[in-house]
Amino acid sequence: MQYYSLNKQAPNVSFREATVLGQAPDKGLYFPERIPTLDKSLIRDIKSYKKEELAFKVMLPYVGGTIADEVLYKIVSETIDFDFPLVKINDQIASLELFHGPTLAFKDVGARFMSRCLGYFSQNQSNKVTVLVATSGDTGGAVANGFLGVEGVEVVILYPSGKVSPVQELQLTTCGQNITALEVAGTFDDCQAMVKSAFMDADLLAKMQLTSANSINVARWLPQQLYYFFAYQQWDEEAPPVIAVPSGNFGNICSGLLAYVSGLPVQHFIAACNENDAVPEYLRTGKYAAKQAVATISNAMDVGSPSNFVRILELFENQYETIKALVSGYTVSDAITRQVMAEVFKKDNYILDPHGAVAYYALNDYLHQHSDQKGFILETAHPVKFPDTVEEMIEQKLPVPASAQALFGKEKHSILLNAGFDALKEYLMSR
Ligand SMILES: *Cc1c(COP(=O)(O)O)cnc(C)c1O
């Protein structure tokens, strides 16, 4: 299996090179040259597979021989070493809880898979790889946790000072070892712009092998399709599910669409967005325009220009009608998100985080118009990561899980940095 750049101005590469490079030299995203078709028996007998076996079978064609089978089996087993329960909220709607990993959000799977692949590819290499990543909250913790102690890999995380929640900040500033947190006096957009400049700076590229750890990287993007398979293992209805995905950069839903194209049964997809709705707008009008990001209470989805949208277009060969028939877009305001959190807790005794609440609203509305169908949301973060909003809406304190509790005793270590590329360059050159 080879990967090509969506900008079509760079040579094809293996999974290994795509992972190490992150992005193609022509700034394009890498895309698999063909989408594997699953054995019919795999779907028919899906409940009889252990989740490690299933994960191995799904990922095997994508790594294209660059990782030995027994190593890949070990990597996927470690990656998914926690639960992915499909929990019933009410008669029509269930919640696929993706927050049972070490940093309490769904990004753990991608970060754990990528870190292990990169660690494997860095063995016996004289050059260290430096992973440079900007975070608005959840990515930082998942990447720090996933890469902690991985030999041959240094991780530098930029986060906006004062704009991440306490749990999120502790997750990315208390690791030590090969993980460095840069606390930037600025916004998430500043952090992201600094990282982008670094990838284009000749001096830095001459000094170090830089790669990214956001969903642009195929090793972070591709394993996310496993959620959809694990959900289908637990799906007991005759008809396939309608699946609502809270979306920001569109990596998660795009991996679900990949699973669907490979043969996983899905009735319909819902791209659930907050006010940052460039893709729902496209689904409504057929016209795509990036927007300026606005801040919302579901902040992991505050993305004005979703990087994986081009992968969705590629997957369906730019056929707007095909995409529109399969995917519905929703724009959900903060006011409605809050209201849904309160109502679902009152009616069904289920606590949604703001991202899950956006998806719930969209799915519930869709199922009102398709009352013979059923579905589930992807609950992408534990409510405790957003305690202020959630506790206000459910009018009670949230129990704090042990992994979050343990963080509060630890000491924060961060390096303060001014916003702007100069400060980042000076820091990286002096490392
Ligand atoms: C990152 C994130 C999202 C958005 O996922 P994309 O793959 O970027 O669309 C949604 N919810 C939470 C909690 C996240 O951390």
Tab-separated table of C-alpha atoms and ligand atoms in Angstrom:
chain	number	residue	atom	x	y	z
A	1	MET	CA	0.000	0.000	0.000
A	2	GLN	CA	1.394	3.373	-1.034
A	3	TYR	CA	0.190	6.842	-0.111
A	4	TYR	CA	-0.091	9.775	-2.477
A	5	SER	CA	-0.216	13.481	-1.759
A	6	LEU	CA	-3.598	15.121	-2.384
A	7	ASN	CA	-1.703	18.006	-3.988
A	8	LYS	CA	-0.279	15.515	-6.516
A	9	GLN	CA	3.120	17.292	-6.627
A	10	ALA	CA	5.128	14.862	-4.495
A	11	PRO	CA	6.258	11.240	-4.916
A	12	ASN	CA	4.224	8.361	-3.493
A	13	VAL	CA	5.498	6.996	-0.194
A	14	SER	CA	5.081	3.994	2.108
A	15	PHE	CA	3.126	4.061	5.388
A	16	ARG	CA	6.473	4.417	7.138
A	17	GLU	CA	7.479	7.532	5.220
A	18	ALA	CA	4.002	9.039	5.450
A	19	THR	CA	4.125	8.623	9.251
A	20	VAL	CA	7.623	10.053	9.638
A	21	LEU	CA	6.955	12.998	7.311
A	22	GLY	CA	3.444	13.817	8.580
A	23	GLN	CA	2.667	15.944	5.556
A	24	ALA	CA	3.896	15.576	1.961
A	25	PRO	CA	6.682	17.915	0.758
A	26	ASP	CA	4.121	19.701	-1.469
A	27	LYS	CA	2.066	20.448	1.730
A	28	GLY	CA	-0.601	17.966	0.663
A	29	LEU	CA	-2.229	15.392	2.952
A	30	TYR	CA	-1.332	11.759	2.330
A	31	PHE	CA	-4.100	9.426	1.162
A	32	PRO	CA	-4.078	5.614	0.659
A	33	GLU	CA	-3.809	4.655	-3.011
A	34	ARG	CA	-6.739	2.254	-2.634
A	35	ILE	CA	-9.337	1.539	0.050
A	36	PRO	CA	-9.197	-2.104	1.153
A	37	THR	CA	-12.407	-4.158	0.901
A	38	LEU	CA	-13.245	-6.187	3.991
A	39	ASP	CA	-14.077	-9.881	3.861
A	40	LYS	CA	-17.866	-10.319	4.032
A	41	SER	CA	-17.293	-12.930	6.735
A	42	LEU	CA	-15.530	-10.362	8.911
A	43	ILE	CA	-18.712	-8.287	9.077
A	44	ARG	CA	-21.015	-11.310	9.381
A	45	ASP	CA	-19.022	-12.824	12.249
A	46	ILE	CA	-17.844	-9.558	13.754
A	47	LYS	CA	-19.075	-10.414	17.253
A	48	SER	CA	-16.864	-13.485	17.400
A	49	TYR	CA	-13.643	-11.467	17.024
A	50	LYS	CA	-11.592	-10.234	19.940
A	51	LYS	CA	-11.156	-6.516	19.492
A	52	GLU	CA	-7.373	-6.928	19.081
A	53	GLU	CA	-7.929	-9.387	16.211
A	54	LEU	CA	-10.420	-7.088	14.562
A	55	ALA	CA	-8.121	-4.077	14.944
A	56	PHE	CA	-5.203	-6.028	13.497
A	57	LYS	CA	-7.236	-7.132	10.468
A	58	VAL	CA	-8.485	-3.611	9.776
A	59	MET	CA	-5.071	-1.934	10.097
A	60	LEU	CA	-2.959	-4.596	8.348
A	61	PRO	CA	-3.503	-3.456	4.730
A	62	TYR	CA	-2.832	0.180	5.645
A	63	VAL	CA	0.645	-0.407	7.089
A	64	GLY	CA	1.515	-2.188	3.853
A	65	GLY	CA	4.272	-4.433	5.164
A	66	THR	CA	6.274	-1.655	6.855
A	67	ILE	CA	5.669	-3.193	10.297
A	68	ALA	CA	6.162	-6.914	11.008
A	69	ASP	CA	2.831	-8.677	11.714
A	70	GLU	CA	3.631	-9.653	15.279
A	71	VAL	CA	4.808	-6.107	16.049
A	72	LEU	CA	1.641	-4.631	14.523
A	73	TYR	CA	-0.476	-7.012	16.596
A	74	LYS	CA	1.312	-5.828	19.734
A	75	ILE	CA	0.950	-2.165	18.713
A	76	VAL	CA	-2.806	-2.381	18.098
A	77	SER	CA	-3.327	-4.426	21.268
A	78	GLU	CA	-1.587	-1.785	23.388
A	79	THR	CA	-3.359	1.025	21.536
A	80	ILE	CA	-6.875	-0.222	22.353
A	81	ASP	CA	-6.182	-1.562	25.811
A	82	PHE	CA	-9.356	-0.053	27.352
A	83	ASP	CA	-13.140	-0.172	26.872
A	84	PHE	CA	-15.279	1.353	24.107
A	85	PRO	CA	-18.766	0.699	25.491
A	86	LEU	CA	-21.928	1.435	23.513
A	87	VAL	CA	-24.261	2.696	26.235
A	88	LYS	CA	-28.003	3.067	25.713
A	89	ILE	CA	-29.311	6.575	26.444
A	90	ASN	CA	-32.915	5.906	25.399
A	91	ASP	CA	-34.877	3.780	22.921
A	92	GLN	CA	-33.523	5.397	19.785
A	93	ILE	CA	-30.112	6.737	20.816
A	94	ALA	CA	-26.988	5.157	22.291
A	95	SER	CA	-23.602	6.680	23.175
A	96	LEU	CA	-20.322	5.175	22.053
A	97	GLU	CA	-18.119	6.250	24.957
A	98	LEU	CA	-14.654	6.989	23.637
A	99	PHE	CA	-13.343	8.552	26.854
A	100	HIS	CA	-12.140	5.517	28.774
A	101	GLY	CA	-8.509	5.915	27.696
A	102	PRO	CA	-5.728	7.460	29.815
A	103	THR	CA	-6.468	11.113	28.942
A	104	LEU	CA	-10.261	10.793	28.881
A	105	ALA	CA	-10.848	11.749	25.227
A	106	PHE	CA	-11.023	9.861	21.947
A	107	LYS	CA	-7.675	11.184	20.713
A	108	ASP	CA	-5.889	8.572	22.854
A	109	VAL	CA	-6.333	5.888	20.192
A	110	GLY	CA	-4.720	7.882	17.394
A	111	ALA	CA	-1.935	9.200	19.634
A	112	ARG	CA	-1.120	5.771	21.087
A	113	PHE	CA	-1.027	4.134	17.667
A	114	MET	CA	1.074	6.869	16.091
A	115	SER	CA	3.573	7.013	18.962
A	116	ARG	CA	4.174	3.284	18.807
A	117	CYS	CA	4.579	3.309	15.030
A	118	LEU	CA	6.980	6.242	15.176
A	119	GLY	CA	8.920	4.611	18.012
A	120	TYR	CA	9.233	1.454	15.891
A	121	PHE	CA	10.363	3.403	12.826
A	122	SER	CA	12.905	5.370	14.895
A	123	GLN	CA	14.685	2.282	16.223
A	124	ASN	CA	18.363	2.220	15.251
A	125	GLN	CA	18.059	5.618	13.580
A	126	SER	CA	20.768	8.109	14.462
A	127	ASN	CA	18.440	11.115	14.044
A	128	LYS	CA	15.848	11.820	16.668
A	129	VAL	CA	12.387	12.740	15.423
A	130	THR	CA	10.784	15.818	16.981
A	131	VAL	CA	7.008	15.846	17.127
A	132	LEU	CA	5.722	19.416	17.125
A	133	VAL	CA	2.055	19.920	17.895
A	134	ALA	CA	-0.345	22.741	18.773
A	135	THR	CA	-3.313	21.929	20.986
A	136	SER	CA	-6.557	23.592	21.957
A	137	GLY	CA	-6.870	21.051	24.762
A	138	ASP	CA	-7.286	17.329	24.137
A	139	THR	CA	-4.609	16.633	21.547
A	140	GLY	CA	-1.804	17.793	23.862
A	141	GLY	CA	-2.647	15.413	26.673
A	142	ALA	CA	-3.192	12.443	24.361
A	143	VAL	CA	0.067	13.072	22.520
A	144	ALA	CA	2.041	13.616	25.757
A	145	ASN	CA	0.665	10.450	27.268
A	146	GLY	CA	1.047	8.400	24.081
A	147	PHE	CA	4.660	9.431	23.426
A	148	LEU	CA	5.939	9.476	27.006
A	149	GLY	CA	9.172	7.482	27.213
A	150	VAL	CA	9.206	6.545	23.505
A	151	GLU	CA	12.889	6.351	22.556
A	152	GLY	CA	14.161	8.373	19.636
A	153	VAL	CA	11.197	10.761	19.774
A	154	GLU	CA	11.085	14.226	21.367
A	155	VAL	CA	7.707	15.928	21.767
A	156	VAL	CA	7.110	19.680	21.915
A	157	ILE	CA	3.538	20.807	22.617
A	158	LEU	CA	2.325	24.396	22.223
A	159	TYR	CA	-0.791	25.431	24.118
A	160	PRO	CA	-2.503	28.784	24.674
A	161	SER	CA	-1.891	30.027	28.211
A	162	GLY	CA	-5.075	30.177	30.305
A	163	LYS	CA	-7.284	28.770	27.542
A	164	VAL	CA	-7.289	25.069	28.369
A	165	SER	CA	-9.124	23.457	31.289
A	166	PRO	CA	-7.175	22.542	34.475
A	167	VAL	CA	-7.303	18.794	33.754
A	168	GLN	CA	-6.157	19.383	30.180
A	169	GLU	CA	-3.248	21.575	31.316
A	170	LEU	CA	-2.039	19.096	33.929
A	171	GLN	CA	-2.199	16.254	31.403
A	172	LEU	CA	0.279	17.977	29.126
A	173	THR	CA	2.569	19.741	31.634
A	174	THR	CA	3.266	16.996	34.185
A	175	CYS	CA	4.848	14.253	32.080
A	176	GLY	CA	8.525	15.289	31.993
A	177	GLN	CA	11.052	13.015	30.220
A	178	ASN	CA	10.805	13.497	26.429
A	179	ILE	CA	7.738	15.773	26.655
A	180	THR	CA	8.090	19.585	26.737
A	181	ALA	CA	5.119	21.941	27.111
A	182	LEU	CA	5.402	25.461	25.688
A	183	GLU	CA	2.862	27.804	27.257
A	184	VAL	CA	2.197	30.480	24.664
A	185	ALA	CA	0.929	33.947	25.571
A	186	GLY	CA	-1.678	33.899	22.813
A	187	THR	CA	-4.536	31.942	21.265
A	188	PHE	CA	-4.769	28.460	19.763
A	189	ASP	CA	-4.608	30.044	16.307
A	190	ASP	CA	-1.275	31.660	17.313
A	191	CYS	CA	0.050	28.253	18.404
A	192	GLN	CA	-1.083	26.626	15.179
A	193	ALA	CA	0.472	29.395	13.056
A	194	MET	CA	3.785	29.012	14.926
A	195	VAL	CA	3.834	25.265	14.252
A	196	LYS	CA	2.976	25.771	10.586
A	197	SER	CA	5.840	28.256	10.192
A	198	ALA	CA	8.234	25.807	11.815
A	199	PHE	CA	7.440	23.155	9.195
A	200	MET	CA	8.412	25.632	6.470
A	201	ASP	CA	11.594	27.028	8.061
A	202	ALA	CA	14.774	25.909	6.286
A	203	ASP	CA	17.046	26.435	9.335
A	204	LEU	CA	14.881	24.264	11.550
A	205	LEU	CA	14.406	21.559	8.931
A	206	ALA	CA	18.183	21.402	8.489
A	207	LYS	CA	18.657	20.990	12.221
A	208	MET	CA	15.940	18.464	13.068
A	209	GLN	CA	13.510	15.908	11.638
A	210	LEU	CA	10.148	17.488	12.424
A	211	THR	CA	6.786	15.768	12.190
A	212	SER	CA	3.223	16.581	13.191
A	213	ALA	CA	0.934	14.612	15.478
A	214	ASN	CA	-2.457	15.953	14.488
A	215	SER	CA	-4.927	14.097	12.301
A	216	ILE	CA	-3.035	15.189	9.186
A	217	ASN	CA	-0.671	12.336	10.057
A	218	VAL	CA	-2.007	9.059	8.621
A	219	ALA	CA	-0.862	7.120	11.701
A	220	ARG	CA	-3.152	9.259	13.849
A	221	TRP	CA	-6.009	9.450	11.398
A	222	LEU	CA	-6.405	5.828	10.213
A	223	PRO	CA	-6.759	3.946	13.544
A	224	GLN	CA	-9.783	6.079	14.421
A	225	GLN	CA	-11.876	3.899	12.133
A	226	LEU	CA	-11.601	1.175	14.783
A	227	TYR	CA	-14.255	2.913	16.928
A	228	TYR	CA	-16.850	2.260	14.261
A	229	PHE	CA	-15.992	-1.446	14.123
A	230	PHE	CA	-16.071	-1.791	17.912
A	231	ALA	CA	-19.478	-0.095	17.931
A	232	TYR	CA	-20.807	-2.459	15.268
A	233	GLN	CA	-19.671	-5.426	17.380
A	234	GLN	CA	-22.067	-4.132	20.050
A	235	TRP	CA	-24.911	-3.125	17.709
A	236	ASP	CA	-27.908	-5.421	18.186
A	237	GLU	CA	-30.449	-3.915	15.799
A	238	GLU	CA	-31.373	-5.425	12.442
A	239	ALA	CA	-30.834	-2.214	10.442
A	240	PRO	CA	-27.438	-0.477	10.411
A	241	PRO	CA	-26.974	2.553	12.686
A	242	VAL	CA	-27.199	6.264	11.991
A	243	ILE	CA	-23.949	7.669	13.415
A	244	ALA	CA	-23.514	11.250	14.654
A	245	VAL	CA	-19.941	12.492	14.978
A	246	PRO	CA	-19.048	15.754	16.774
A	247	SER	CA	-16.645	17.226	14.238
A	248	GLY	CA	-13.935	19.877	14.156
A	249	ASN	CA	-11.013	18.953	11.934
A	250	PHE	CA	-13.094	16.105	10.442
A	251	GLY	CA	-10.476	13.397	11.022
A	252	ASN	CA	-12.788	11.226	13.084
A	253	ILE	CA	-15.809	11.238	10.766
A	254	CYS	CA	-13.551	10.849	7.736
A	255	SER	CA	-12.118	7.646	9.230
A	256	GLY	CA	-15.698	6.429	9.789
A	257	LEU	CA	-16.467	7.096	6.154
A	258	LEU	CA	-13.382	5.089	5.257
A	259	ALA	CA	-14.707	2.156	7.309
A	260	TYR	CA	-18.027	2.480	5.465
A	261	VAL	CA	-16.357	2.445	2.047
A	262	SER	CA	-14.438	-0.680	3.165
A	263	GLY	CA	-17.754	-2.426	3.816
A	264	LEU	CA	-18.871	-1.585	7.361
A	265	PRO	CA	-22.699	-1.258	7.403
A	266	VAL	CA	-23.844	2.273	8.279
A	267	GLN	CA	-27.259	3.779	7.525
A	268	HIS	CA	-26.252	7.417	7.516
A	269	PHE	CA	-23.624	9.769	8.938
A	270	ILE	CA	-24.224	13.069	10.681
A	271	ALA	CA	-21.496	15.715	10.817
A	272	ALA	CA	-22.430	17.580	13.994
A	273	CYS	CA	-20.738	20.972	14.358
A	274	ASN	CA	-20.926	23.954	16.644
A	275	GLU	CA	-21.043	27.430	15.056
A	276	ASN	CA	-17.860	26.532	13.169
A	277	ASP	CA	-19.788	24.957	10.328
A	278	ALA	CA	-17.883	25.224	7.044
A	279	VAL	CA	-18.724	21.593	6.193
A	280	PRO	CA	-22.453	21.633	7.105
A	281	GLU	CA	-22.628	24.768	4.973
A	282	TYR	CA	-21.052	22.825	2.108
A	283	LEU	CA	-23.535	19.970	2.599
A	284	ARG	CA	-26.420	22.452	2.437
A	285	THR	CA	-25.206	24.488	-0.537
A	286	GLY	CA	-22.576	22.495	-2.425
A	287	LYS	CA	-20.139	25.365	-1.930
A	288	TYR	CA	-17.163	25.176	0.416
A	289	ALA	CA	-15.571	28.175	2.068
A	290	ALA	CA	-13.233	28.137	5.076
A	291	LYS	CA	-14.301	30.441	7.896
A	292	GLN	CA	-12.632	32.324	10.728
A	293	ALA	CA	-12.865	30.121	13.837
A	294	VAL	CA	-15.135	31.355	16.645
A	295	ALA	CA	-14.882	30.280	20.309
A	296	THR	CA	-17.614	27.964	21.678
A	297	ILE	CA	-18.198	25.731	24.716
A	298	SER	CA	-17.327	22.657	22.600
A	299	ASN	CA	-13.866	24.097	22.026
A	300	ALA	CA	-12.185	21.028	20.524
A	301	MET	CA	-14.369	21.675	17.474
A	302	ASP	CA	-13.517	25.356	17.060
A	303	VAL	CA	-11.966	24.893	13.636
A	304	GLY	CA	-12.705	27.254	10.786
A	305	SER	CA	-10.842	25.378	8.087
A	306	PRO	CA	-11.075	21.610	8.730
A	307	SER	CA	-7.950	19.949	7.345
A	308	ASN	CA	-9.520	16.558	6.627
A	309	PHE	CA	-12.344	17.882	4.457
A	310	VAL	CA	-10.155	17.350	1.371
A	311	ARG	CA	-9.838	13.687	2.329
A	312	ILE	CA	-13.633	13.332	2.353
A	313	LEU	CA	-13.819	14.854	-1.138
A	314	GLU	CA	-11.136	12.444	-2.334
A	315	LEU	CA	-12.893	9.439	-0.800
A	316	PHE	CA	-16.018	10.189	-2.829
A	317	GLU	CA	-14.222	11.502	-5.912
A	318	ASN	CA	-15.668	14.965	-5.406
A	319	GLN	CA	-19.209	13.724	-6.004
A	320	TYR	CA	-21.320	16.222	-4.055
A	321	GLU	CA	-24.571	14.272	-4.575
A	322	THR	CA	-22.998	11.065	-3.210
A	323	ILE	CA	-21.623	12.820	-0.147
A	324	LYS	CA	-24.896	14.653	0.468
A	325	ALA	CA	-26.917	11.422	0.310
A	326	LEU	CA	-24.678	9.782	2.911
A	327	VAL	CA	-23.835	12.661	5.272
A	328	SER	CA	-26.090	15.296	6.861
A	329	GLY	CA	-24.619	18.411	8.421
A	330	TYR	CA	-25.865	20.192	11.526
A	331	THR	CA	-24.949	23.523	13.098
A	332	VAL	CA	-25.664	23.615	16.839
A	333	SER	CA	-25.439	26.794	18.945
A	334	ASP	CA	-24.002	26.968	22.464
A	335	ALA	CA	-27.473	27.771	23.837
A	336	ILE	CA	-28.940	24.583	22.372
A	337	THR	CA	-25.891	22.560	23.457
A	338	ARG	CA	-26.422	23.667	27.063
A	339	GLN	CA	-30.140	22.947	26.880
A	340	VAL	CA	-29.487	19.417	25.574
A	341	MET	CA	-27.045	18.688	28.419
A	342	ALA	CA	-29.686	19.705	30.970
A	343	GLU	CA	-32.570	17.869	29.250
A	344	VAL	CA	-30.803	14.571	28.622
A	345	PHE	CA	-29.622	14.472	32.227
A	346	LYS	CA	-33.125	15.188	33.491
A	347	LYS	CA	-34.960	12.808	31.162
A	348	ASP	CA	-32.496	9.938	30.707
A	349	ASN	CA	-30.049	10.469	33.578
A	350	TYR	CA	-27.105	10.549	31.151
A	351	ILE	CA	-24.330	13.140	31.448
A	352	LEU	CA	-23.149	14.489	28.097
A	353	ASP	CA	-20.047	16.602	27.595
A	354	PRO	CA	-20.527	19.659	25.317
A	355	HIS	CA	-19.178	17.813	22.228
A	356	GLY	CA	-21.408	14.798	22.767
A	357	ALA	CA	-24.344	17.160	23.343
A	358	VAL	CA	-23.828	18.743	19.921
A	359	ALA	CA	-23.982	15.277	18.351
A	360	TYR	CA	-26.999	14.311	20.451
A	361	TYR	CA	-29.015	17.298	19.302
A	362	ALA	CA	-28.256	16.547	15.655
A	363	LEU	CA	-29.016	12.826	15.889
A	364	ASN	CA	-32.217	13.372	17.842
A	365	ASP	CA	-33.462	15.851	15.253
A	366	TYR	CA	-32.560	13.543	12.372
A	367	LEU	CA	-34.308	10.564	13.991
A	368	HIS	CA	-37.461	12.639	14.491
A	369	GLN	CA	-37.653	12.814	10.717
A	370	HIS	CA	-36.661	9.128	10.306
A	371	SER	CA	-38.564	7.559	13.177
A	372	ASP	CA	-38.028	3.965	12.013
A	373	GLN	CA	-34.246	4.306	12.426
A	374	LYS	CA	-31.879	4.147	15.398
A	375	GLY	CA	-28.376	5.332	15.985
A	376	PHE	CA	-25.594	6.396	18.281
A	377	ILE	CA	-23.427	9.402	18.988
A	378	LEU	CA	-19.664	9.341	19.452
A	379	GLU	CA	-19.113	10.699	22.967
A	380	THR	CA	-15.620	12.068	22.379
A	381	ALA	CA	-14.629	13.373	25.828
A	382	HIS	CA	-15.347	12.671	29.471
A	383	PRO	CA	-17.640	15.369	30.961
A	384	VAL	CA	-15.067	16.010	33.703
A	385	LYS	CA	-12.804	17.648	31.116
A	386	PHE	CA	-15.356	20.492	30.932
A	387	PRO	CA	-16.531	20.697	34.555
A	388	ASP	CA	-17.703	24.326	34.583
A	389	THR	CA	-20.228	23.977	31.757
A	390	VAL	CA	-21.382	20.479	32.646
A	391	GLU	CA	-21.858	21.067	36.384
A	392	GLU	CA	-23.831	24.223	35.703
A	393	MET	CA	-26.214	22.383	33.369
A	394	ILE	CA	-26.780	19.246	35.464
A	395	GLU	CA	-26.816	21.304	38.676
A	396	GLN	CA	-24.521	18.976	40.587
A	397	LYS	CA	-20.852	18.135	41.058
A	398	LEU	CA	-19.248	15.585	38.777
A	399	PRO	CA	-17.457	12.624	40.290
A	400	VAL	CA	-13.763	12.890	39.360
A	401	PRO	CA	-12.275	9.692	37.870
A	402	ALA	CA	-9.096	8.337	39.470
A	403	SER	CA	-6.866	9.229	36.502
A	404	ALA	CA	-7.888	12.892	36.747
A	405	GLN	CA	-7.650	12.868	40.551
A	406	ALA	CA	-4.043	11.678	40.377
A	407	LEU	CA	-3.105	14.714	38.265
A	408	PHE	CA	-3.980	17.250	40.939
A	409	GLY	CA	-1.027	16.228	43.112
A	410	LYS	CA	1.494	16.777	40.323
A	411	GLU	CA	3.642	19.794	39.574
A	412	LYS	CA	3.157	21.722	36.354
A	413	HIS	CA	6.238	22.306	34.181
A	414	SER	CA	5.951	24.637	31.211
A	415	ILE	CA	8.169	27.072	29.342
A	416	LEU	CA	6.576	30.460	28.789
A	417	LEU	CA	6.827	31.773	25.259
A	418	ASN	CA	5.637	34.882	23.484
A	419	ALA	CA	3.301	34.366	20.555
A	420	GLY	CA	4.965	34.520	17.137
A	421	PHE	CA	7.333	32.267	15.237
A	422	ASP	CA	10.542	34.069	16.288
A	423	ALA	CA	10.170	32.929	19.885
A	424	LEU	CA	9.519	29.333	18.842
A	425	LYS	CA	12.452	29.286	16.444
A	426	GLU	CA	14.826	30.684	19.030
A	427	TYR	CA	13.688	28.024	21.498
A	428	LEU	CA	13.964	25.112	19.062
A	429	MET	CA	17.354	26.208	17.700
A	430	SER	CA	18.761	26.363	21.229
A	431	ARG	CA	17.584	22.891	22.282
B	1	LIG	C1	-10.684	16.697	18.658
B	1	LIG	C2	-12.057	16.572	19.218
B	1	LIG	C3	-13.207	16.595	18.391
B	1	LIG	C4	-13.126	16.828	16.915
B	1	LIG	O1	-12.605	15.720	16.216
B	1	LIG	P1	-12.133	15.887	14.694
B	1	LIG	O2	-11.533	14.580	14.345
B	1	LIG	O3	-11.116	17.000	14.714
B	1	LIG	O4	-13.325	16.242	13.899
B	1	LIG	C5	-14.446	16.401	18.987
B	1	LIG	N1	-14.571	16.245	20.313
B	1	LIG	C6	-13.502	16.234	21.137
B	1	LIG	C7	-13.719	16.086	22.599
B	1	LIG	C8	-12.202	16.388	20.641
B	1	LIG	O5	-11.153	16.382	21.472
